[in-house]
C-alpha positions in Angstrom: -133.5 87.3 -11.2 -132.4 84.5 -13.6 -135.3 82.2 -14.5 -135.2 78.6 -13.2 -134.7 75.5 -15.4 -137.4 73.0 -16.4 -136.4 69.3 -16.3 -138.8 66.4 -17.1 -138.4 62.7 -16.6 -140.2 60.4 -19.0 -140.7 56.7 -19.6 -143.1 53.9 -19.3 -144.5 52.2 -16.2 -141.7 50.8 -14.1 -139.0 52.9 -15.6 -138.1 54.6 -12.3 -139.3 58.1 -13.0 -140.6 58.8 -9.5 -137.5 57.4 -7.8 -135.1 59.3 -10.1 -137.1 62.6 -9.9 -136.9 62.4 -6.1 -133.1 61.7 -6.2 -132.5 64.5 -8.7 -134.5 67.0 -6.6 -132.6 66.1 -3.5 -129.3 66.4 -5.2 -130.1 69.8 -6.6 -131.3 71.0 -3.3 -128.1 69.7 -1.6 -126.1 71.9 -4.1 -128.1 75.0 -3.0 -130.5 75.0 -6.0 -134.1 76.1 -5.3 -136.1 73.2 -6.7 -139.7 72.2 -7.0 -140.6 68.6 -7.6 -144.0 68.0 -9.3 -145.8 65.4 -11.5 -148.3 64.9 -14.2 -151.2 64.4 -14.5 -151.5 66.7 -11.4 -149.2 69.2 -9.8 -151.9 71.8 -9.0 -155.3 71.4 -7.3 -157.3 71.5 -10.5 -154.9 69.2 -12.3 -155.0 66.7 -9.4 -158.7 66.6 -9.7 -158.4 65.6 -13.4 -155.7 63.1 -12.4 -158.2 61.2 -10.4 -160.6 61.1 -13.3 -158.0 60.0 -15.8 -156.3 57.3 -13.7 -159.4 56.0 -11.9 -160.6 53.8 -14.7 -164.3 54.5 -14.3 -164.7 55.9 -17.9 -163.4 54.4 -21.1 -162.5 57.7 -22.8 -162.2 58.2 -26.6 -158.5 58.8 -27.3 -159.0 62.4 -28.4 -161.1 63.2 -25.4 -158.5 61.7 -23.1 -155.8 63.7 -24.8 -157.7 66.9 -24.2 -158.2 66.0 -20.5 -154.5 65.6 -20.1 -153.8 68.9 -21.8 -156.5 70.6 -19.7 -154.7 69.3 -16.6 -151.3 70.4 -18.1 -152.5 73.9 -18.9 -153.6 74.3 -15.3 -150.3 72.8 -14.0 -148.2 75.1 -16.2 -150.2 78.3 -15.2 -150.5 77.6 -11.5 -147.3 75.8 -10.7 -144.6 75.5 -13.3 -144.4 78.9 -14.8 -144.5 80.8 -11.5 -141.8 78.7 -10.1 -139.5 79.1 -13.2 -140.1 82.9 -13.2 -139.1 83.0 -9.5 -135.8 81.3 -10.3 -136.7 77.8 -9.1 -135.7 74.7 -11.0 -138.7 72.5 -11.7 -138.3 68.7 -11.8 -141.5 67.1 -13.3 -142.4 63.4 -13.4 -144.0 63.3 -16.9 -145.0 66.1 -19.2 -146.3 66.4 -22.8 -144.1 63.5 -24.1 -146.2 61.1 -22.0 -149.3 62.2 -23.8 -147.7 61.6 -27.2 -146.4 58.2 -26.1 -149.5 57.0 -24.2 -152.3 58.5 -26.2 -150.5 58.9 -29.5 -148.5 55.7 -29.8 -150.3 53.6 -27.2 -154.0 54.4 -27.9 -153.8 55.6 -31.5 -154.8 59.2 -31.0 -153.8 61.6 -33.9 -150.1 62.5 -33.2 -150.4 65.7 -35.3 -153.3 66.8 -33.2 -151.2 66.2 -30.1 -148.3 68.1 -31.6 -150.6 71.0 -32.2 -151.7 71.1 -28.6 -148.0 70.9 -27.5 -147.4 74.0 -29.6 -150.2 75.9 -27.9 -148.7 75.3 -24.4 -146.0 77.9 -25.0 -143.5 76.1 -22.8 -141.1 73.2 -23.3 -138.6 71.5 -21.0 -135.0 72.6 -21.1 -134.0 69.0 -20.7 -136.0 65.7 -20.9 -134.5 62.5 -19.5 -136.2 59.4 -21.0 -135.7 56.4 -18.9 -135.8 53.2 -21.0 -136.1 49.7 -19.6 -136.9 46.4 -21.4 -140.5 45.3 -21.2 -139.7 42.3 -19.0 -137.8 44.5 -16.5 -140.7 47.0 -16.4 -143.2 44.2 -15.8 -141.2 42.8 -13.0 -140.8 46.2 -11.3 -144.5 46.8 -11.5 -145.1 43.4 -9.9 -142.7 44.1 -7.1 -144.1 47.5 -6.5 -147.5 46.2 -5.6 -150.1 48.6 -4.3 -153.0 50.0 -6.2 -152.8 49.7 -10.0 -154.1 52.6 -12.1 -155.9 52.3 -15.4 -152.8 52.6 -17.6 -150.9 50.0 -15.6 -153.7 47.5 -16.2 -153.4 47.7 -20.0 -151.9 44.8 -21.9 -148.3 44.2 -22.9 -148.8 45.3 -26.5 -149.9 48.7 -25.2 -146.8 49.1 -23.0 -144.6 48.0 -25.9 -146.0 50.7 -28.1 -145.5 53.3 -25.4 -141.9 52.3 -24.9 -141.3 52.6 -28.7 -143.0 56.0 -28.6 -140.6 57.3 -26.0 -137.7 56.0 -28.0 -138.9 57.7 -31.2 -139.6 60.9 -29.3 -136.0 61.0 -27.9 -134.5 60.2 -31.3 -136.5 63.0 -33.0 -135.4 65.7 -30.5 -131.8 64.9 -29.4 -131.1 68.5 -28.4 -133.8 68.3 -25.7 -133.9 64.6 -24.9 -131.4 62.2 -23.4 -132.3 58.5 -23.6 -130.9 56.5 -20.7 -130.8 52.8 -20.0 -132.6 52.6 -16.7 -132.4 48.9 -16.2 -129.4 49.1 -13.8 -129.3 49.8 -10.1 -130.9 53.0 -8.8 -127.6 54.8 -8.0 -126.1 54.0 -11.4 -129.1 55.5 -13.1 -129.0 58.5 -10.8 -125.4 59.1 -11.7 -126.3 59.1 -15.4 -129.2 61.5 -14.7 -126.9 63.9 -12.9 -124.4 63.7 -15.8 -127.2 64.7 -18.2 -128.3 67.5 -16.0 -124.7 68.8 -15.9 -125.0 69.7 -19.6 -127.6 72.5 -18.7 
C-alpha cells in the first residue's frame, strides 16, 4: 500500500486555516481520496488535553516551557494519529503543525529558534506540503472580530505579537520554498480554496 500524503495549513489568527482545511478535506474526499482532517494543538486524546492547558490562559508559561508543551502534544499527535493514518494510505490534512510553534513561540514570544529547530528535527516527520495563508493585519483583526465566540490566550495578545507571528510565517515560507507555498488569503473563500487546490495539485 502506498503511504498517504501529509498536508499542513499554517498562518496567523484569522487567516482562514480552519475553513480551508475543511474545504480541502471535502474536495479530496470527493475525488475518492481517503483523508483525515486534524488540528494542533490536539488531534489525539492526550494532545487535546494539552491543548486545553495551552489555550486556556490560566498559566503564563515561560517561552521554552510553552514550546516543550507544544512539542509534547505534537509527539503524541504524530504517534497516535498522523503516522498511523499515513502508513494506512490516508492523506492527512492538519490545521497547524511545527511551523506554528516556530512562528508563535519563536518569532512571537522570543523563544530560541535554534532550540525549536532541534525539536523539529527530533520529530522524524515533516509535511509533504505546507500552505501558508497570509492576510494583512487589519484583515485578520476584522475577521477575528466578526468570528466572535470564545477567545483563546493567543488571540488575546497584542497587535505587535500578531505582526511578529505573521512575519515569522512569511520568513518560514521563504526559507523552505520546496515545502511551503505562500498564498494571499485575503480574498473570498472560494478563490483561496482554488489556490489551495492548485498548490495541492503539485504533489
